[in-house]
mmCIF file of C-alpha atoms in Angstrom:
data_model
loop_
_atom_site.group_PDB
_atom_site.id
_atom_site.type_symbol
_atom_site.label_atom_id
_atom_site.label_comp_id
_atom_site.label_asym_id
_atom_site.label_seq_id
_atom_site.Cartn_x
_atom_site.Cartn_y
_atom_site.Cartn_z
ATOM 1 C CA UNK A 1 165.508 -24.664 -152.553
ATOM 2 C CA UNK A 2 166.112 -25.157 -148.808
ATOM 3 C CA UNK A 3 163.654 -22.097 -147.776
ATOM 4 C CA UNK A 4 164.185 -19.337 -145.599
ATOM 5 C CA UNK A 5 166.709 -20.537 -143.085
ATOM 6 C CA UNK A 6 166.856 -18.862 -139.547
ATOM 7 C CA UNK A 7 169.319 -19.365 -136.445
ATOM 8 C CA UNK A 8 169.279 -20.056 -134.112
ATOM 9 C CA UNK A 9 165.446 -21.882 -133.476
ATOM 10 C CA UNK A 10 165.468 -20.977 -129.734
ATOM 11 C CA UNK A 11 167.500 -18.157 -127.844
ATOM 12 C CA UNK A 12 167.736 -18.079 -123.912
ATOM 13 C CA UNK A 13 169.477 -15.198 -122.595
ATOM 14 C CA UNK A 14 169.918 -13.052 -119.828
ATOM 15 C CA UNK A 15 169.172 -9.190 -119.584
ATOM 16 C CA UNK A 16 171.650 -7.266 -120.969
ATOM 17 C CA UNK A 17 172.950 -9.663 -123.236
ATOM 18 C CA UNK A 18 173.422 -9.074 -126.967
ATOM 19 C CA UNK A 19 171.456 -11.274 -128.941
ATOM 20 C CA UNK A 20 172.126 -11.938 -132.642
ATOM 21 C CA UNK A 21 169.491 -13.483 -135.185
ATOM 22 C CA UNK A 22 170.182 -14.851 -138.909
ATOM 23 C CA UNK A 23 168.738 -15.195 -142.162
ATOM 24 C CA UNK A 24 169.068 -16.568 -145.003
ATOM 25 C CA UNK A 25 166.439 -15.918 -147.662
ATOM 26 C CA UNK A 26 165.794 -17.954 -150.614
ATOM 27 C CA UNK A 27 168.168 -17.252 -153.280
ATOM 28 C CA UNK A 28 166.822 -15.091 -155.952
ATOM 29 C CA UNK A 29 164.533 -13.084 -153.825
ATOM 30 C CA UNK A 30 164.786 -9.586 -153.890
ATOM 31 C CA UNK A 31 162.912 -8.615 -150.349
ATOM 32 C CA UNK A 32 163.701 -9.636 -146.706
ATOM 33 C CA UNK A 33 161.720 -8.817 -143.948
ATOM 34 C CA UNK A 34 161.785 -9.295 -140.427
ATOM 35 C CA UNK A 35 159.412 -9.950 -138.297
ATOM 36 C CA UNK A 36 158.278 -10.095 -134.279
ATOM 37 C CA UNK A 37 155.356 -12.272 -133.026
ATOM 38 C CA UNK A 38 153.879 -11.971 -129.386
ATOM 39 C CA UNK A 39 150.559 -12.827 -127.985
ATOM 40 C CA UNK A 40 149.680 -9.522 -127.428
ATOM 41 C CA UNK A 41 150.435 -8.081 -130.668
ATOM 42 C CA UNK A 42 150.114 -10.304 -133.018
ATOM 43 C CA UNK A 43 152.334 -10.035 -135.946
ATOM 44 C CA UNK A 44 154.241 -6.845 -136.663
ATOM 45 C CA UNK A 45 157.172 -5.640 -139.183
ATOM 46 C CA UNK A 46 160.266 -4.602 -137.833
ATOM 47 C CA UNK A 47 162.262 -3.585 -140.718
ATOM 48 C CA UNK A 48 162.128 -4.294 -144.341
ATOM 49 C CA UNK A 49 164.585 -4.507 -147.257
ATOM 50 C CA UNK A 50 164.541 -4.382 -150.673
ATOM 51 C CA UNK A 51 167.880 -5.374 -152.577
ATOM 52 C CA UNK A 52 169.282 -5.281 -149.371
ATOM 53 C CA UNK A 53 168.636 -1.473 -149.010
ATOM 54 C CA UNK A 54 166.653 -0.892 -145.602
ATOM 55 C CA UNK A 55 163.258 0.545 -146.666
ATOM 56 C CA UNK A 56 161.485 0.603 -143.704
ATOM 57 C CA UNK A 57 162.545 0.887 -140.364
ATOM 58 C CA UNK A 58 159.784 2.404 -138.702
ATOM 59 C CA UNK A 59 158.623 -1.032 -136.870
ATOM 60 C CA UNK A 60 162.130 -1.376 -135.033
ATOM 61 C CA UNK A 61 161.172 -0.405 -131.558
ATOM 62 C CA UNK A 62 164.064 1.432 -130.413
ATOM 63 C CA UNK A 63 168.066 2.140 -130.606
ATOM 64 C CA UNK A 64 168.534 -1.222 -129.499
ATOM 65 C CA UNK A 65 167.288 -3.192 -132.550
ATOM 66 C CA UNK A 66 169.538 -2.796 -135.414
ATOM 67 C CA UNK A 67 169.626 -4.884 -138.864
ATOM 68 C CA UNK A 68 171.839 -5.514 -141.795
ATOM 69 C CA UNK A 69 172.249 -7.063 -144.814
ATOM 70 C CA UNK A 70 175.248 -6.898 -145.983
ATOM 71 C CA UNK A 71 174.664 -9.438 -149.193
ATOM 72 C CA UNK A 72 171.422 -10.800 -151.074
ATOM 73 C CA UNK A 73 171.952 -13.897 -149.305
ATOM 74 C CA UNK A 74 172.204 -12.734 -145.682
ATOM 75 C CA UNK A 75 170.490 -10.583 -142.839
ATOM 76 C CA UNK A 76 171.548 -10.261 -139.417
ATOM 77 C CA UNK A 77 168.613 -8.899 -136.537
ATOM 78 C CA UNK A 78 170.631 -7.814 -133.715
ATOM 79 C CA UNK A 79 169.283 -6.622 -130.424
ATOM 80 C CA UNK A 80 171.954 -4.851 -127.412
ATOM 81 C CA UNK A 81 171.187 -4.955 -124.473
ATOM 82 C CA UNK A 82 168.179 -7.326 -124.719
ATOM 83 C CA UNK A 83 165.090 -6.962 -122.436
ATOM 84 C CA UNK A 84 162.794 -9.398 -121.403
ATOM 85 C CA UNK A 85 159.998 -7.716 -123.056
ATOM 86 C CA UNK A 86 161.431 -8.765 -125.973
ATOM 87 C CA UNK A 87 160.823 -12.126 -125.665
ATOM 88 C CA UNK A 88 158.949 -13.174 -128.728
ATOM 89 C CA UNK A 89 159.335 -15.168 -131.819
ATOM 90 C CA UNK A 90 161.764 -13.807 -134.393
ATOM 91 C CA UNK A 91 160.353 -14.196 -137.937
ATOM 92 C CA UNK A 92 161.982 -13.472 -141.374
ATOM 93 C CA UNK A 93 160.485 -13.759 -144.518
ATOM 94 C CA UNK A 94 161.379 -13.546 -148.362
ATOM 95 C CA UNK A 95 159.975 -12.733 -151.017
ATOM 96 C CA UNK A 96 160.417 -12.084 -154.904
ATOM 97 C CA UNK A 97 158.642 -8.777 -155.649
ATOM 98 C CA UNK A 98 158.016 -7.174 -152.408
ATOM 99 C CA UNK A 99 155.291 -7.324 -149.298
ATOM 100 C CA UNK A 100 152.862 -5.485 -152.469
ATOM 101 C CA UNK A 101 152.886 -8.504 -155.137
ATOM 102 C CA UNK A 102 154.738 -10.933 -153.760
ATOM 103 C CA UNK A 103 154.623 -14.179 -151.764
ATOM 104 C CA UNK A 104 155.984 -14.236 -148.794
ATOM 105 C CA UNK A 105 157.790 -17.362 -147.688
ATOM 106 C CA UNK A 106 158.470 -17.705 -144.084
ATOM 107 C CA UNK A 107 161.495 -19.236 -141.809
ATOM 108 C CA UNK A 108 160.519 -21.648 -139.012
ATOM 109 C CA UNK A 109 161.034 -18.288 -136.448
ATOM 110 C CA UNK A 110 163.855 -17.756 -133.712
ATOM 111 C CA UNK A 111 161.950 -18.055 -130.408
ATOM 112 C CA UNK A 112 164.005 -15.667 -128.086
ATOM 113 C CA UNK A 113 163.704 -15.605 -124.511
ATOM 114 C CA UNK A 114 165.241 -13.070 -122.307
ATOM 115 C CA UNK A 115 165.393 -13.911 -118.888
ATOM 116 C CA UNK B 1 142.746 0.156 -133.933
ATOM 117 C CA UNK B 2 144.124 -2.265 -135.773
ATOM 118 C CA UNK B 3 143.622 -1.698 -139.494
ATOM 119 C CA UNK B 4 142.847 -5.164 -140.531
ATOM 120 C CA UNK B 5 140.193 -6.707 -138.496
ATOM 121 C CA UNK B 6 139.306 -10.699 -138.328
ATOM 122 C CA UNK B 7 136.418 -12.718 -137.389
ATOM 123 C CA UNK B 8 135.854 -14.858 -135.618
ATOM 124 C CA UNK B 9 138.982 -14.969 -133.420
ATOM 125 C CA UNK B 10 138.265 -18.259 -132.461
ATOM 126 C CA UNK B 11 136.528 -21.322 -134.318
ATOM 127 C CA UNK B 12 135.532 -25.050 -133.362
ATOM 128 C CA UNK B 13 133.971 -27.055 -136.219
ATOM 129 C CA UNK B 14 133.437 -30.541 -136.497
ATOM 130 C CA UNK B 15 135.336 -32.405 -139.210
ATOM 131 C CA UNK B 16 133.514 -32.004 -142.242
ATOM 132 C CA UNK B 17 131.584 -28.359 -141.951
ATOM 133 C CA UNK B 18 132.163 -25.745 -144.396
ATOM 134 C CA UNK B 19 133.881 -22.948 -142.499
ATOM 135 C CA UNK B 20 134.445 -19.022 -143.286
ATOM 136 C CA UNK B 21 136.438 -16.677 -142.032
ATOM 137 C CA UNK B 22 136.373 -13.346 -142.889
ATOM 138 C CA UNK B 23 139.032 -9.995 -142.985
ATOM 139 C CA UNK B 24 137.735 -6.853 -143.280
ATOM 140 C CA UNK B 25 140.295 -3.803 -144.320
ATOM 141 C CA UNK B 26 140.495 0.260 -144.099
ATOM 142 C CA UNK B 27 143.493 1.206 -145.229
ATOM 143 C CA UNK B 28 144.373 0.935 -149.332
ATOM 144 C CA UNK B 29 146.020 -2.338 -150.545
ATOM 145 C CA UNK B 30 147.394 -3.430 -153.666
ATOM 146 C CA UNK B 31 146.855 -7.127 -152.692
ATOM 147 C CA UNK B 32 145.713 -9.154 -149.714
ATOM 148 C CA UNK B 33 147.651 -12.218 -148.062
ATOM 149 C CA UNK B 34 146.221 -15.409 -145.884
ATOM 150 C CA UNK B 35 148.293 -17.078 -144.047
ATOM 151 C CA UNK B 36 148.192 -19.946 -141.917
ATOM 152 C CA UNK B 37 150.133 -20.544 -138.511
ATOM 153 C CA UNK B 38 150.673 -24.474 -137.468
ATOM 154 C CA UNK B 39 150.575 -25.174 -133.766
ATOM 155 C CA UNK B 40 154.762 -25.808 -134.659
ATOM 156 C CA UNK B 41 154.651 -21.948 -134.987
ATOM 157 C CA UNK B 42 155.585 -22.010 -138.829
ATOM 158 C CA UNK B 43 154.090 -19.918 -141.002
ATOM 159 C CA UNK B 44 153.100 -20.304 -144.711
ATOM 160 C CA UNK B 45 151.518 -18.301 -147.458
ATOM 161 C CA UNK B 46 147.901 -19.978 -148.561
ATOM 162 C CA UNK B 47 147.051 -16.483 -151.077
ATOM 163 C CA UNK B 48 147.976 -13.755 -152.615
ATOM 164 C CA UNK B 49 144.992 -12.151 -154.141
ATOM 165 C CA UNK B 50 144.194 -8.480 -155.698
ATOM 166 C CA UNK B 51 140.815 -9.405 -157.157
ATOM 167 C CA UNK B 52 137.541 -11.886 -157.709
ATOM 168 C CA UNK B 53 138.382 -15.378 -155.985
ATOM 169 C CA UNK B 54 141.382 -17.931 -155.808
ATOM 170 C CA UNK B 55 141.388 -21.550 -155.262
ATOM 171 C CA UNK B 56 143.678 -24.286 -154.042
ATOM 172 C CA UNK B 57 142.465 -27.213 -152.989
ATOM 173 C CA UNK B 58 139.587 -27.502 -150.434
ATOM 174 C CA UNK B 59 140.912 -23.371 -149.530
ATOM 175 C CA UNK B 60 139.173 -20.806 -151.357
ATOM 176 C CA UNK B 61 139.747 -16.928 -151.236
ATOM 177 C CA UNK B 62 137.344 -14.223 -152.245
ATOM 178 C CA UNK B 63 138.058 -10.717 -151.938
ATOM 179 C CA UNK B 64 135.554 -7.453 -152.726
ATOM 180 C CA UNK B 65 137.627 -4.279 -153.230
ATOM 181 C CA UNK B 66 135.106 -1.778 -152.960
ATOM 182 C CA UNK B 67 133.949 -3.296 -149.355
ATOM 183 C CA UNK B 68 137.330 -3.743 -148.459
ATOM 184 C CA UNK B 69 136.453 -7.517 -147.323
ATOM 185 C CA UNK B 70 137.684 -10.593 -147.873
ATOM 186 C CA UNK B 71 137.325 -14.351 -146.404
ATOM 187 C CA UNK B 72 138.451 -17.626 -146.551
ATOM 188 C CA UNK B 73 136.799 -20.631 -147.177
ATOM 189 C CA UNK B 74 137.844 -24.143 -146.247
ATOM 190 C CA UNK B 75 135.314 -26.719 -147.742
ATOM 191 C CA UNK B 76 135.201 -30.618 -146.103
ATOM 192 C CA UNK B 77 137.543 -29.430 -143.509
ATOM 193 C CA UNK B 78 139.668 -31.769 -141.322
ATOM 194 C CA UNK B 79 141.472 -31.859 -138.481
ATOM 195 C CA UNK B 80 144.841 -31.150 -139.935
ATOM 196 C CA UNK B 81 143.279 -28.002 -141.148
ATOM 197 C CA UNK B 82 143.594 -26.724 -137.910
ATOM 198 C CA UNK B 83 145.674 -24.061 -137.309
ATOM 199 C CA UNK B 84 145.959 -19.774 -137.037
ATOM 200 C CA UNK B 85 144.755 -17.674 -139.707
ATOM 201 C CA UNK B 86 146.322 -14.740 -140.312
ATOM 202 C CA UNK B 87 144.925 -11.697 -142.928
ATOM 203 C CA UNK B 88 147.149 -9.562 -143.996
ATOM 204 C CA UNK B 89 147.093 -6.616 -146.392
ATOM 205 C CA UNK B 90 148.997 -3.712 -147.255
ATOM 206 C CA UNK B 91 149.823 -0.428 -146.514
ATOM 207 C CA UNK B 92 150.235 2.470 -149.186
ATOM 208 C CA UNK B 93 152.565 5.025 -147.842
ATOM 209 C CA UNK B 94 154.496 7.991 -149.042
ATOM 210 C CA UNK B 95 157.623 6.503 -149.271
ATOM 211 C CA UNK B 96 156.584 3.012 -150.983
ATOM 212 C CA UNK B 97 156.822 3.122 -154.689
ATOM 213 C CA UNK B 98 155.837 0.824 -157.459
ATOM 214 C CA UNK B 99 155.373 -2.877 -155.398
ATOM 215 C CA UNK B 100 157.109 -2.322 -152.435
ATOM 216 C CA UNK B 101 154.909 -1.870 -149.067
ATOM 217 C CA UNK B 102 154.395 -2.794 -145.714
ATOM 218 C CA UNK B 103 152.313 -5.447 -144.530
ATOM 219 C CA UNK B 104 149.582 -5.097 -141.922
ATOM 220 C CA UNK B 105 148.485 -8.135 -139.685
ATOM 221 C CA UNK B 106 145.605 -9.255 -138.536
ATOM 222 C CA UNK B 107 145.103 -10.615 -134.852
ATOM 223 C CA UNK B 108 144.824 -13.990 -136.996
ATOM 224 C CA UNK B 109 141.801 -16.621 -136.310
ATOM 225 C CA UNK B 110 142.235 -19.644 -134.094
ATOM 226 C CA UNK B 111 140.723 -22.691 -135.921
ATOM 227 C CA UNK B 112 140.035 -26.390 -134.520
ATOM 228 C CA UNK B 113 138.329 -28.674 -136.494
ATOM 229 C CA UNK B 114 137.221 -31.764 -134.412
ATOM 230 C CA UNK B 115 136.780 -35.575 -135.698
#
């Protein structure tokens, strides 16, 4: 299996812009998550799904985040208007039984930078 | 405060030490995750672990449930063992049933072993 696949790898962008991140999680797995990664906070969980019904939301910071998945296979993050305080790296992750008992398996990260 | 809580947050060994790094947890978890972060920025799953002690390679992970600790261990370590470790554990929550949960981070520890 290929792995998680994310695109794009790097994102410039202006303010304002809408910005538009994929994923592709490793067939058979059952949970998606995505992910945001700055130096101040560390790792945190935007949203989670589990057979592509959203579960938790509750990490997406605001109106202008928004994520689907509208098949087992693929998961859009979308962010409008973008903001350069959310410049960060993009992470999704897959796994087979869920954040509880299962291993997570990363993407490489979409590195977004809003200018 | 961050629920999941790693020391030390930086670490310089010489190739060869034995080196530790410890997580400490409040919040209830079902199982705990390490996870190491390559300069590259990738991400992958070393554990999963629930109980006792879990070993792969020169890594070892121990975990104590009713101290709500748990560390890593990297034995004859090497320079390409250096890298970001990142604890994470889970979160029980009203809404989560059966193995589905959200995953807390730690601030991750910064490790660079020297020749």
């Amino acid at each position: 299996d290929a792995g998680v696949i994310q695109s794009p790898r790097h994102e410039v962008t202006e303010m304002g812009q809408e910005v538009t991140l994929r994923c592709k999680p490793i067939s058979g797995h059952n949970s998606l998550f995505w992910y945001r990664q700055t130096m101040m906070r560390g790792l945190e969980l935007l949203i989670y799904f589990n057979n592509n019904v959203p579960i938790d939301d509750s990490g997406m910071p605001e109106d202008r985040f928004s994520a689907k998945m509208p098949n087992a296979s693929f998961s859009t993050l979308k962010i409008q208007p973008s903001e350069p305080r959310d410049s960060a790296v993009y992470f999704c992750a897959s796994s087979l039984w869920g954040g509880f008992t299962g291993e997570l398996f990363f993407g490489e990260g979409s590195r977004l930078t809003v200018l | 405060k961050n629920e999941v809580e790693q020391s030390p947050q930086n670490l310089t060994a010489q190739e060869g030490e034995f080196i530790t790094i410890n997580c400490s947890y409040s919040v209830g978890i079902s199982a705990l995750h390490w996870l190491q972060q390559h300069p590259g920025g990738g991400i992958v799953s070393l554990f999963m672990l629930s109980s006792g002690k879990k070993k792969h390679g020169r890594l070892i992970a121990t975990i104590n449930i009713q101290e709500k600790h748990s560390s890593l261990h990297i034995t004859a370590s090497h320079p390409r063992d250096s890298a970001v470790y990142i604890c994470a554990c889970c979160q029980i929550g009203p809404n989560y049933g059966g193995s589905q949960g959200n995953l807390i981070f730690g601030k991750g520890t910064k490790l660079s072993v020297k020749p």
